[in-house]
Coordinates of C-alpha atoms in Angstrom, one line a residue:
M1 CA 0.0 0.0 0.0
A2 CA 1.1 3.6 -0.6
Q3 CA 3.1 5.4 2.1
H4 CA 1.2 8.4 3.5
S5 CA 2.9 11.5 2.1
P6 CA 3.8 14.2 4.6
N7 CA 4.3 17.8 3.7
P8 CA 7.7 18.6 2.0
A9 CA 9.3 20.4 5.0
R10 CA 8.5 17.5 7.3
R11 CA 9.7 15.0 4.7
D12 CA 13.1 16.8 4.6
R13 CA 13.3 16.5 8.5
V14 CA 12.4 12.8 8.3
T15 CA 15.1 12.1 5.7
H16 CA 17.7 13.9 7.8
R17 CA 16.7 12.0 11.0
A18 CA 16.7 8.6 9.2
R19 CA 20.3 9.2 7.9
G20 CA 21.3 10.2 11.5
T21 CA 19.8 7.0 12.8
L22 CA 21.6 4.8 10.2
S23 CA 24.9 6.5 11.1
R24 CA 24.5 5.3 14.7
F25 CA 24.0 1.6 13.8
A26 CA 27.8 1.0 14.0
V27 CA 27.7 2.0 17.6
L28 CA 24.6 -0.1 18.3
F29 CA 26.1 -3.3 16.9
A30 CA 29.3 -2.7 18.8
V31 CA 27.6 -2.7 22.1
I32 CA 25.2 -5.6 21.6
S33 CA 28.1 -8.0 21.8
L34 CA 28.9 -6.9 25.4
P35 CA 27.6 -9.1 28.2
V36 CA 24.2 -8.0 29.5
T37 CA 23.7 -7.9 33.3
A38 CA 20.2 -8.1 34.6
C39 CA 19.1 -4.8 35.9
R40 CA 16.5 -6.1 38.4
Q41 CA 17.1 -6.2 42.1
P42 CA 14.5 -7.3 44.7
A43 CA 12.9 -4.1 46.0
S44 CA 10.1 -2.6 48.0
D45 CA 9.6 -0.4 51.0
E46 CA 7.3 -2.4 53.3
L47 CA 8.7 -4.0 56.4
A48 CA 9.0 -7.7 56.7
D49 CA 6.0 -7.9 58.9
G50 CA 3.8 -6.6 56.1
S51 CA 3.2 -3.2 57.7
D52 CA 3.0 -0.1 55.5
A53 CA 5.8 1.8 57.3
L54 CA 8.2 3.1 54.7
Q55 CA 11.9 2.7 54.8
T56 CA 14.1 5.5 53.5
P57 CA 14.9 4.9 49.9
L58 CA 18.4 5.2 48.6
I59 CA 17.2 7.2 45.6
S60 CA 15.4 10.5 46.2
E61 CA 12.1 11.3 44.4
S62 CA 13.2 14.9 43.8
V63 CA 13.5 16.1 40.2
D64 CA 15.4 19.1 39.1
D65 CA 12.9 20.4 36.6
V66 CA 9.5 20.6 38.2
D67 CA 6.7 22.6 36.6
D68 CA 4.9 24.1 39.6
D69 CA 3.0 26.6 37.5
V70 CA 0.0 24.3 36.8
N71 CA -3.6 24.3 37.6
E72 CA -5.4 21.6 39.6
W73 CA -5.6 19.6 36.4
F74 CA -7.3 16.6 38.0
T75 CA -9.6 16.2 41.0
D76 CA -10.0 12.9 42.8
V77 CA -13.8 12.2 42.7
T78 CA -13.6 8.5 43.5
A79 CA -15.6 8.7 46.7
A80 CA -18.5 10.4 45.0
T81 CA -18.8 8.0 42.1
G82 CA -20.0 4.9 43.8
V83 CA -17.0 2.9 42.5
D84 CA -15.4 1.0 45.3
F85 CA -13.2 -1.8 44.0
S86 CA -9.7 -3.2 44.6
F87 CA -7.6 -5.8 42.8
R88 CA -6.9 -8.9 44.9
S89 CA -3.4 -10.2 44.4
G90 CA -3.4 -13.2 46.7
R91 CA -0.6 -11.7 48.7
S92 CA -2.2 -12.8 52.0
A93 CA -1.1 -16.4 51.3
D94 CA 2.5 -15.4 51.9
E95 CA 3.7 -17.4 48.8
Y96 CA 5.7 -14.5 47.4
A97 CA 4.7 -15.6 43.9
I98 CA 5.6 -13.6 40.9
L99 CA 1.9 -14.0 39.8
E100 CA 0.7 -11.7 42.6
S101 CA 3.1 -8.8 41.5
L102 CA 1.5 -8.0 38.2
G103 CA -1.8 -6.6 39.4
G104 CA -4.8 -5.7 37.2
G105 CA -6.0 -3.3 34.6
V106 CA -9.1 -1.2 33.8
A107 CA -11.2 -0.7 30.6
A108 CA -13.3 2.2 29.5
F109 CA -16.1 1.3 27.0
D110 CA -19.8 1.9 26.4
Y111 CA -21.0 -1.7 26.9
D112 CA -24.8 -0.8 26.7
L113 CA -24.4 1.9 23.9
D114 CA -26.2 4.6 25.9
G115 CA -23.5 7.2 25.0
A116 CA -21.8 7.1 28.4
I117 CA -18.4 5.4 28.9
D118 CA -18.6 2.6 31.5
L119 CA -15.7 1.2 33.5
M120 CA -14.6 -2.4 34.2
F121 CA -11.8 -3.6 36.5
A122 CA -9.9 -6.8 36.7
G123 CA -10.4 -8.6 39.9
G124 CA -7.3 -10.8 40.3
G125 CA -7.6 -13.9 42.6
E126 CA -6.3 -15.9 45.5
L127 CA -3.4 -18.3 46.0
A128 CA -4.6 -20.2 49.1
D129 CA -3.3 -23.7 49.8
R130 CA -1.2 -23.5 46.6
R131 CA -4.4 -23.3 44.5
I132 CA -5.0 -20.5 42.2
S133 CA -8.6 -19.2 42.1
G134 CA -10.1 -16.2 40.4
A135 CA -11.8 -13.1 41.9
A136 CA -14.8 -11.4 40.2
C137 CA -14.1 -8.5 38.0
G138 CA -16.0 -5.2 38.5
L139 CA -18.3 -3.7 35.9
F140 CA -19.7 -0.2 36.7
R141 CA -22.4 1.4 34.5
N142 CA -22.1 5.1 34.0
L143 CA -25.3 6.9 35.1
G144 CA -24.0 10.3 34.2
D145 CA -22.3 13.1 36.1
F146 CA -19.7 10.8 37.6
D147 CA -22.3 8.5 39.2
F148 CA -21.7 4.8 38.6
A149 CA -23.7 1.6 39.5
A150 CA -22.1 -1.8 40.1
V151 CA -23.7 -4.2 37.6
T152 CA -21.2 -7.1 37.4
T153 CA -23.5 -9.8 38.6
A154 CA -26.5 -8.5 36.7
A155 CA -24.5 -8.3 33.5
G156 CA -23.0 -11.8 33.9
C157 CA -19.4 -10.9 33.5
E158 CA -17.7 -11.8 36.8
A159 CA -15.0 -13.7 34.8
A160 CA -13.9 -15.5 38.0
N161 CA -13.1 -18.8 36.4
H162 CA -9.4 -17.8 36.3
Y163 CA -7.1 -15.4 38.1
N164 CA -7.6 -12.4 35.8
H165 CA -5.3 -9.4 34.9
G166 CA -6.6 -7.4 32.0
I167 CA -9.8 -6.2 30.4
F168 CA -10.0 -5.8 26.6
P169 CA -13.3 -4.9 25.0
A170 CA -13.8 -5.4 21.2
D171 CA -16.7 -6.1 18.9
F172 CA -15.2 -9.3 17.6
D173 CA -18.5 -10.6 16.1
G174 CA -19.3 -7.3 14.3
D175 CA -22.8 -6.9 15.7
G176 CA -22.3 -3.4 17.0
F177 CA -22.0 -4.3 20.7
P178 CA -18.6 -4.5 22.4
D179 CA -17.6 -8.0 23.6
L180 CA -14.9 -8.8 26.1
A181 CA -11.6 -10.7 26.3
I182 CA -10.2 -11.0 29.8
S183 CA -6.6 -12.1 30.2
G184 CA -5.1 -14.0 33.2
F185 CA -3.5 -17.1 34.5
G186 CA -5.2 -20.2 33.0
G187 CA -6.6 -18.8 29.8
V188 CA -8.2 -15.8 28.0
Q189 CA -11.9 -15.7 28.9
L190 CA -14.2 -14.5 26.1
F191 CA -17.7 -13.0 26.7
R192 CA -20.2 -12.1 24.0
N193 CA -22.3 -9.0 24.5
Q194 CA -26.0 -10.0 24.1
G195 CA -27.1 -6.4 23.4
D196 CA -29.5 -6.3 26.3
G197 CA -27.1 -5.2 29.0
T198 CA -25.8 -8.7 29.7
F199 CA -22.8 -10.9 28.6
Q200 CA -22.7 -14.6 27.9
R201 CA -19.6 -16.7 28.4
F202 CA -18.4 -17.5 24.9
D203 CA -15.1 -19.3 25.0
T204 CA -11.8 -19.7 26.8
W205 CA -8.5 -19.8 24.9
Q206 CA -6.0 -22.1 26.4
T207 CA -3.2 -20.0 24.9
H208 CA -0.3 -22.2 26.0
S209 CA -0.3 -26.0 26.6
S210 CA 1.5 -25.8 29.9
H211 CA 1.8 -22.1 30.8
P212 CA -1.3 -20.2 29.7
W213 CA -0.4 -17.0 31.5
S214 CA -1.7 -14.1 29.4
T215 CA -1.1 -10.5 30.2
S216 CA -2.0 -7.7 27.7
L217 CA -4.0 -8.2 24.5
A218 CA -4.3 -6.1 21.4
W219 CA -7.3 -6.4 19.1
A220 CA -6.8 -5.3 15.5
D221 CA -7.4 -6.5 11.9
Y222 CA -3.9 -7.7 11.2
D223 CA -4.7 -9.6 8.0
A224 CA -6.9 -6.9 6.5
D225 CA -10.0 -9.1 6.0
G226 CA -12.3 -6.7 7.9
H227 CA -12.5 -8.8 11.0
L228 CA -10.8 -8.3 14.4
D229 CA -7.9 -10.5 15.4
C230 CA -6.2 -10.7 18.8
Y231 CA -2.5 -10.6 19.8
V232 CA -1.9 -12.2 23.2
T233 CA 1.2 -11.5 25.2
H234 CA 2.5 -14.2 27.6
Y235 CA 4.8 -13.6 30.6
V236 CA 7.0 -16.3 32.1
D237 CA 6.9 -20.0 32.9
W238 CA 6.1 -19.7 36.6
S239 CA 4.0 -22.5 38.2
W240 CA 3.8 -24.2 41.5
D241 CA 6.3 -26.7 40.1
N242 CA 8.6 -23.8 39.2
H243 CA 8.2 -21.6 42.3
P244 CA 11.8 -20.9 43.6
R245 CA 12.5 -19.4 46.9
C246 CA 14.2 -16.0 46.6
S247 CA 15.7 -13.9 49.4
G248 CA 15.4 -10.1 49.8
P249 CA 17.9 -7.5 51.1
P250 CA 19.9 -8.3 54.2
G251 CA 17.6 -9.4 57.0
V252 CA 14.7 -10.2 54.7
P253 CA 14.4 -14.0 54.3
R254 CA 11.8 -14.1 51.5
E255 CA 11.0 -12.0 48.5
V256 CA 9.2 -12.2 45.2
C257 CA 11.5 -13.7 42.6
P258 CA 12.5 -11.4 39.7
P259 CA 11.6 -12.3 36.1
R260 CA 15.2 -13.3 35.3
E261 CA 14.6 -16.5 37.3
F262 CA 12.1 -17.7 34.7
R263 CA 12.0 -18.4 31.0
G264 CA 9.8 -16.3 28.8
I265 CA 6.8 -17.7 27.0
S266 CA 6.1 -17.1 23.3
D267 CA 3.2 -14.9 22.4
A268 CA 0.2 -16.0 20.4
I269 CA -2.1 -14.5 17.7
Y270 CA -5.7 -15.5 16.9
F271 CA -7.3 -14.5 13.6
G272 CA -11.0 -13.9 13.6
D273 CA -13.7 -14.7 11.1
G274 CA -16.1 -12.0 12.2
Q275 CA -18.6 -14.5 13.6
G276 CA -16.8 -15.3 16.8
G277 CA -14.6 -18.1 15.3
F278 CA -10.8 -17.9 15.6
R279 CA -7.8 -19.7 14.2
R280 CA -4.4 -19.6 15.9
Q281 CA -1.2 -18.8 13.9
D282 CA 2.0 -17.9 15.6
Q283 CA 5.1 -19.3 13.8
Q284 CA 3.4 -19.0 10.4
V285 CA 3.1 -15.2 10.6
G286 CA 6.6 -14.5 12.0
L287 CA 6.2 -14.1 15.7
A288 CA 9.4 -14.2 17.7
A289 CA 10.0 -16.7 20.5
E290 CA 10.1 -16.2 24.3
G291 CA 9.4 -12.6 25.0
K292 CA 8.2 -11.8 28.6
G293 CA 5.3 -9.7 27.4
L294 CA 3.5 -7.2 29.7
G295 CA 2.4 -4.4 27.4
V296 CA 1.4 -4.3 23.7
V297 CA -0.1 -1.7 21.4
A298 CA -1.3 -2.2 17.8
A299 CA -1.4 0.8 15.4
D300 CA -0.3 1.9 12.0
L301 CA 3.1 3.0 13.2
D302 CA 4.7 3.5 9.8
L303 CA 1.5 5.0 8.2
D304 CA 1.5 2.6 5.3
G305 CA -2.1 1.4 5.9
S306 CA -1.3 -1.9 7.7
I307 CA -1.4 -2.4 11.5
D308 CA 1.9 -2.9 13.2
L309 CA 2.7 -4.1 16.8
Y310 CA 5.0 -3.0 19.6
V311 CA 5.4 -5.3 22.6
A312 CA 6.9 -4.3 25.9
N313 CA 8.9 -7.2 27.3
D314 CA 10.3 -7.5 30.9
T315 CA 14.1 -8.0 30.8
T316 CA 14.2 -9.2 27.2
D317 CA 14.3 -7.2 24.0
N318 CA 11.1 -5.5 23.1
F319 CA 9.4 -6.5 19.9
F320 CA 8.6 -4.2 17.0
Y321 CA 6.6 -6.1 14.3
I322 CA 6.2 -4.5 10.9
N323 CA 3.1 -5.9 9.1
D324 CA 3.3 -6.6 5.4
G325 CA -0.4 -5.8 5.0
H326 CA -1.5 -9.5 5.0
G327 CA -0.9 -10.4 8.7
R328 CA 2.7 -11.5 8.3
F329 CA 5.3 -9.8 10.4
Q330 CA 9.0 -8.9 10.5
E331 CA 10.4 -8.3 13.9
R332 CA 12.7 -5.2 13.6
A333 CA 13.1 -3.7 17.1
L334 CA 16.9 -3.7 17.2
L335 CA 17.3 -2.3 13.7
A336 CA 14.6 0.3 14.4
G337 CA 16.2 1.4 17.6
V338 CA 13.3 0.5 19.9
S339 CA 14.5 -2.8 21.5
G340 CA 15.7 -1.3 24.8
D341 CA 17.9 1.5 26.2
P342 CA 20.0 3.9 24.0
T343 CA 22.8 1.3 23.7
G344 CA 20.4 -1.5 22.7
V345 CA 20.5 -3.3 26.1
N346 CA 17.1 -4.7 27.1
T347 CA 15.1 -3.2 29.9
G348 CA 12.3 -4.2 32.3
S349 CA 9.4 -2.7 30.2
M350 CA 5.8 -2.7 31.3
G351 CA 3.5 0.0 30.0
V352 CA 3.4 1.4 26.4
A353 CA 1.7 4.3 24.6
V354 CA 1.9 5.7 21.1
G355 CA 1.2 9.2 19.8
D356 CA 2.8 12.2 18.1
F357 CA 4.5 14.0 21.0
D358 CA 6.5 16.5 18.8
G359 CA 3.8 17.4 16.2
D360 CA 5.7 16.2 13.2
G361 CA 2.9 14.0 11.9
L362 CA 4.7 10.7 12.8
P363 CA 3.6 8.4 15.7
D364 CA 6.2 8.1 18.5
I365 CA 6.5 5.3 21.1
W366 CA 6.7 5.8 24.9
V367 CA 7.6 2.9 27.3
A368 CA 7.5 2.8 31.1
N369 CA 10.4 0.8 32.5
F370 CA 11.8 -0.6 35.8
E371 CA 13.8 1.3 38.5
R372 CA 17.4 2.3 37.7
E373 CA 16.4 2.3 34.0
L374 CA 15.5 5.3 31.7
F375 CA 11.9 5.4 30.7
A376 CA 12.0 5.3 26.9
L377 CA 10.7 8.0 24.5
Y378 CA 11.4 6.8 21.0
R379 CA 11.0 9.6 18.4
N380 CA 9.8 8.3 15.0
D381 CA 12.3 9.4 12.3
G382 CA 10.4 7.7 9.5
Q383 CA 11.2 4.7 7.4
N384 CA 10.7 2.5 10.5
L385 CA 13.6 4.1 12.3
F386 CA 13.5 5.7 15.8
S387 CA 15.7 7.7 18.1
H388 CA 15.9 7.2 21.9
V389 CA 15.4 10.9 23.0
S390 CA 14.5 10.6 26.7
R391 CA 17.4 12.5 28.0
R392 CA 17.2 15.1 25.2
A393 CA 13.5 15.5 26.1
G394 CA 14.3 16.1 29.8
I395 CA 12.9 12.8 31.0
G396 CA 16.3 11.8 32.4
G397 CA 15.4 13.8 35.5
V398 CA 13.2 10.9 36.7
E399 CA 15.7 8.2 35.6
G400 CA 15.9 5.3 38.0
L401 CA 13.3 6.5 40.5
Y402 CA 10.2 4.5 39.6
V403 CA 8.8 1.2 38.5
G404 CA 6.4 2.3 35.8
F405 CA 3.3 0.5 34.7
G406 CA 0.2 2.0 33.1
T407 CA 0.8 5.0 31.0
V408 CA -1.0 7.3 28.5
M409 CA 0.2 10.0 26.1
V410 CA -2.6 12.6 25.9
D411 CA -3.0 16.4 25.9
I412 CA -4.3 17.1 29.4
D413 CA -4.0 20.9 29.4
F414 CA -5.5 21.7 26.0
D415 CA -2.4 23.3 24.5
G416 CA -2.2 20.9 21.5
H417 CA 0.8 19.0 22.9
R418 CA 0.7 15.4 24.2
D419 CA 1.7 15.0 27.9
L420 CA 2.8 11.8 29.6
V421 CA 1.2 10.2 32.7
V422 CA 2.6 7.1 34.4
A423 CA 1.2 4.9 37.3
N424 CA 4.1 3.7 39.4
G425 CA 4.5 1.0 42.1
H426 CA 7.0 -1.6 43.0
V427 CA 6.7 -5.4 42.3
S428 CA 8.6 -6.6 45.4
Y429 CA 7.7 -6.1 49.0
H430 CA 11.1 -5.1 50.5
S431 CA 13.4 -2.5 49.1
S432 CA 16.7 -0.8 49.8
Q433 CA 16.3 1.2 46.6
T434 CA 12.8 2.7 46.1
P435 CA 9.5 2.6 47.9
F436 CA 6.8 0.0 47.3
R437 CA 4.1 2.7 47.0
Q438 CA 5.3 5.4 44.6
L439 CA 4.2 8.8 43.3
P440 CA 2.5 8.9 39.9
L441 CA 4.2 10.9 37.2
L442 CA 2.8 13.7 35.1
L443 CA 5.3 14.9 32.5
H444 CA 4.1 18.2 31.0
N445 CA 5.0 18.7 27.3
Q446 CA 6.5 22.1 26.8
G447 CA 5.9 22.2 23.1
D448 CA 9.6 22.4 22.2
G449 CA 10.4 18.7 22.4
R450 CA 11.0 18.8 26.1
F451 CA 9.0 17.7 29.2
E452 CA 8.9 19.0 32.7
R453 CA 7.5 17.1 35.7
A454 CA 4.2 18.8 36.8
S455 CA 3.1 18.7 40.5
P456 CA -0.6 19.4 40.4
G457 CA -1.1 18.0 43.9
G458 CA -4.0 15.8 45.0
Y459 CA -3.7 12.3 43.8
F460 CA -0.3 13.1 42.2
A461 CA 1.1 14.1 45.6
Q462 CA 0.3 10.7 47.2
S463 CA 2.1 7.4 46.8
H464 CA 0.3 4.4 45.4
S465 CA 0.8 0.9 44.2
G466 CA -0.1 1.8 40.7
R467 CA -0.7 -0.7 37.9
G468 CA -3.4 0.0 35.2
L469 CA -4.0 3.5 33.8
I470 CA -6.4 4.8 31.2
H471 CA -7.8 8.0 29.8
A472 CA -11.5 8.5 29.1
D473 CA -14.0 11.3 28.8
L474 CA -16.5 10.0 31.4
N475 CA -18.9 13.0 31.2
N476 CA -18.5 13.9 27.5
D477 CA -17.2 17.4 28.3
G478 CA -14.1 17.3 26.0
S479 CA -11.7 16.8 28.9
W480 CA -9.8 13.6 29.4
D481 CA -10.4 12.0 32.8
L482 CA -8.0 9.4 34.3
V483 CA -8.8 6.0 35.9
V484 CA -6.1 4.1 37.8
S485 CA -6.1 0.6 39.3
H486 CA -3.8 -0.4 42.1
L487 CA -2.4 -3.4 43.8
E488 CA -4.5 -4.3 46.9
E489 CA -5.7 -0.6 47.1
P490 CA -9.0 1.0 45.9
V491 CA -9.1 2.3 42.3
A492 CA -9.0 6.0 41.6
I493 CA -11.1 8.2 39.3
L494 CA -9.6 11.6 38.5
R495 CA -11.8 14.2 36.9
G496 CA -10.1 16.4 34.3
S497 CA -10.4 20.2 34.5
P498 CA -12.9 21.7 32.1
V499 CA -11.8 22.7 28.6
P500 CA -11.4 26.5 28.8
H501 CA -13.0 27.0 25.4
D502 CA -15.5 25.2 23.1
R503 CA -13.1 24.4 20.2
W504 CA -13.1 20.7 20.7
A505 CA -15.0 17.6 19.4
L506 CA -15.2 13.9 20.2
V507 CA -15.1 11.6 17.2
R508 CA -16.1 8.0 17.2
L509 CA -15.2 6.0 14.1
V510 CA -17.3 3.0 12.9
G511 CA -16.0 0.8 10.1
S512 CA -18.3 -0.8 7.5
V513 CA -15.8 -2.5 5.2
A514 CA -13.2 -2.2 7.9
N515 CA -13.6 -3.7 11.4
R516 CA -16.4 -1.9 13.2
D517 CA -14.1 -0.6 15.9
A518 CA -12.0 1.0 13.2
V519 CA -8.8 -0.2 15.0
G520 CA -5.9 0.8 12.8
A521 CA -7.5 3.9 11.4
T522 CA -5.5 7.2 11.2
L523 CA -6.9 10.7 11.2
H524 CA -4.9 13.6 9.7
Y525 CA -5.6 17.3 9.8
S526 CA -3.5 20.4 9.5
H527 CA -2.4 22.7 12.3
P528 CA -0.3 25.9 12.3
D529 CA 3.0 23.9 12.8
G530 CA 2.4 21.1 10.3
E531 CA 0.2 18.0 10.3
Q532 CA -1.6 16.3 13.2
V533 CA -2.1 12.5 13.3
E534 CA -4.4 10.6 15.5
L535 CA -4.4 6.8 15.8
I536 CA -7.1 4.3 16.7
C537 CA -5.1 1.8 18.6
G538 CA -5.6 -1.7 20.0
G539 CA -4.2 -2.4 23.4
G540 CA -1.9 0.2 25.0
S541 CA -1.0 1.2 28.5
Y542 CA -0.8 -1.9 30.8
L543 CA -3.5 -4.6 31.1
S544 CA -5.9 -1.8 30.2
H545 CA -8.1 -0.2 27.5
S546 CA -8.6 3.5 27.1
D547 CA -11.5 5.4 25.6
R548 CA -11.2 4.7 21.8
R549 CA -12.7 8.0 20.7
V550 CA -10.5 10.8 19.3
R551 CA -10.6 14.3 20.7
L552 CA -10.0 17.0 18.1
L553 CA -8.8 20.3 19.5
V554 CA -8.2 23.6 17.9
T555 CA -5.9 25.9 20.0
D556 CA -5.8 28.7 17.5
P557 CA -9.3 29.8 16.2
Q558 CA -7.6 31.6 13.3
H559 CA -6.3 28.3 11.9
R560 CA -9.2 25.9 11.9
P561 CA -8.9 23.0 9.5
E562 CA -11.7 22.6 7.0
T563 CA -11.5 18.8 6.8
V564 CA -10.1 15.7 8.6
E565 CA -8.8 12.9 6.4
V566 CA -9.6 9.4 7.7
R567 CA -7.6 6.5 6.4
W568 CA -9.6 3.4 7.2
P569 CA -8.0 0.0 7.9
S570 CA -9.7 -1.2 4.7
G571 CA -7.5 1.1 2.7
S572 CA -10.1 3.7 1.8
R573 CA -9.7 7.4 2.5
E574 CA -12.4 10.0 3.2
S575 CA -12.4 13.6 4.1
F576 CA -14.9 14.5 6.7
P577 CA -15.8 18.1 7.5
Y578 CA -14.2 19.3 10.7
P579 CA -16.9 19.1 13.4
A580 CA -18.8 21.9 15.0
D581 CA -17.6 23.2 18.4
A582 CA -18.2 21.2 21.6
T583 CA -19.9 18.2 19.9
S584 CA -19.7 14.4 19.9
V585 CA -20.0 12.9 16.4
T586 CA -19.9 9.4 14.9
W587 CA -18.3 9.0 11.5
V588 CA -19.2 5.8 9.6
E589 CA -17.0 4.5 6.8
G590 CA -18.4 5.5 3.4
Q591 CA -20.6 8.3 4.7
A592 CA -18.3 11.4 4.5
E593 CA -20.3 12.9 1.6
S594 CA -23.6 12.6 3.5
V595 CA -22.0 14.1 6.6
A596 CA -20.9 17.0 4.6
A597 CA -24.3 17.4 2.9
A598 CA -26.0 17.4 6.3
G599 CA -24.0 20.5 7.3
E600 CA -22.2 18.9 10.2
S601 CA -19.2 21.2 9.8
R602 CA -18.9 24.5 11.7

């Protein structure tokens, strides 16, 4: 398929960047032959007796560049929402199993199609008597004005057959109602939306013959047949038969074993037929072996019309799969410069997000990593080449301080630049390095390629055991709200501050030839500095699923675009009129002309 053509000025910048990246390959291949030492160390802040008293970490949480000139961007409204839910890890069994360290995620989707985004949380499970059991998930229906009702039992989606980690809605049977896939230890549980407010258990994928431990999933149409497929990340080969005893720091006899103690499990991919049937094909389509997958995102990262994949692996090289357009992949992470740190050494990667942080019309990749590692911001240089620009972007100020999990890349202060939010928390219970509960991060995009850490107070001034993180517009006011899941701690719902103007619109895409969820679509429109690109992604963050709608925002009323070009996953292109101010619209594939005729534009 044809490459998307950027404007000439940006194309010149891309060519220059690509040549610079190629010139650095000699250095990269020189360092990959050096021995790699695992970066992980057992860590946490809780005392051996399980109390919450904090030890003094060796690494300070202070950051040189802190942007204090911020408004109260988010307000913690959890107590008023009626949402009271916590992930159960099984920690009380005192098994110190690596299973209990992963935590659970959260999903935002409109399960009953009433126009309000609902929330669902993974429940986890228990490890009593060396048996693994599942805990019920939590589905909360949005009643409006940040009021939610618990409907899990009534909706029939407890999903407690297995210890569960992640929630991934997708309309895999194409009937217009979002179905569910729920990852965890023991298999991926599938639930079909009945269209009447209830779900019916549909199937369970035993994704591995002996170690079916699935973490993050990414729904997308990888083979371009119009039907959703599912990429499944697997973690490690832990089981009760492979449950080593690991010690902690001096004086701590027992600790959760790090992932380097285990072998990674190869990922899986299931291709759908649009009716709920799936066929599995892994080796046939070029998947790499033994990753230790925790995060995955599917999107058209090279803007060629096919859906690519980026997988965040824990202590092994990350994967970057380039799709040939027919569901066959080439793994190119090392050559692309996105396999690990700036020297090519692998990292402990968990959460991942994609978006155009520098406004050049190319999607970039952001990865949350382990403590004493640099969180990775990979700038897209074009031609499937990336540069590791974290230190150049000012993110080195938080290097080594956090264990990052869920993350999003969204514009939270309405200035047209994507900011970064990360939920942090340790995986081990005893630490001489960093605390078990950690502060979340909000990195404010300054618009010049650099970020500064913001300190908006409230939730962001408190330490948490962060895991899943999503963005969603829960009251349809044009502002992104945040929802965070924690380990053995109540979830948090953070209301975003109101948009200070009405020059915004929420857009939902619906495919007709393409998959109905329009995963893999790209939206392009002009802004004063060049070209803006928005991606409809599958997966992302960590064990979680964000609001799939796109928010269009005009910061300068004198430079309003006339149209928005949509490239659908089917390969078709349409130009829709830019929406009126402060509206929510649905664009259906093939209906751009009727939308324009109806006068939907401003």
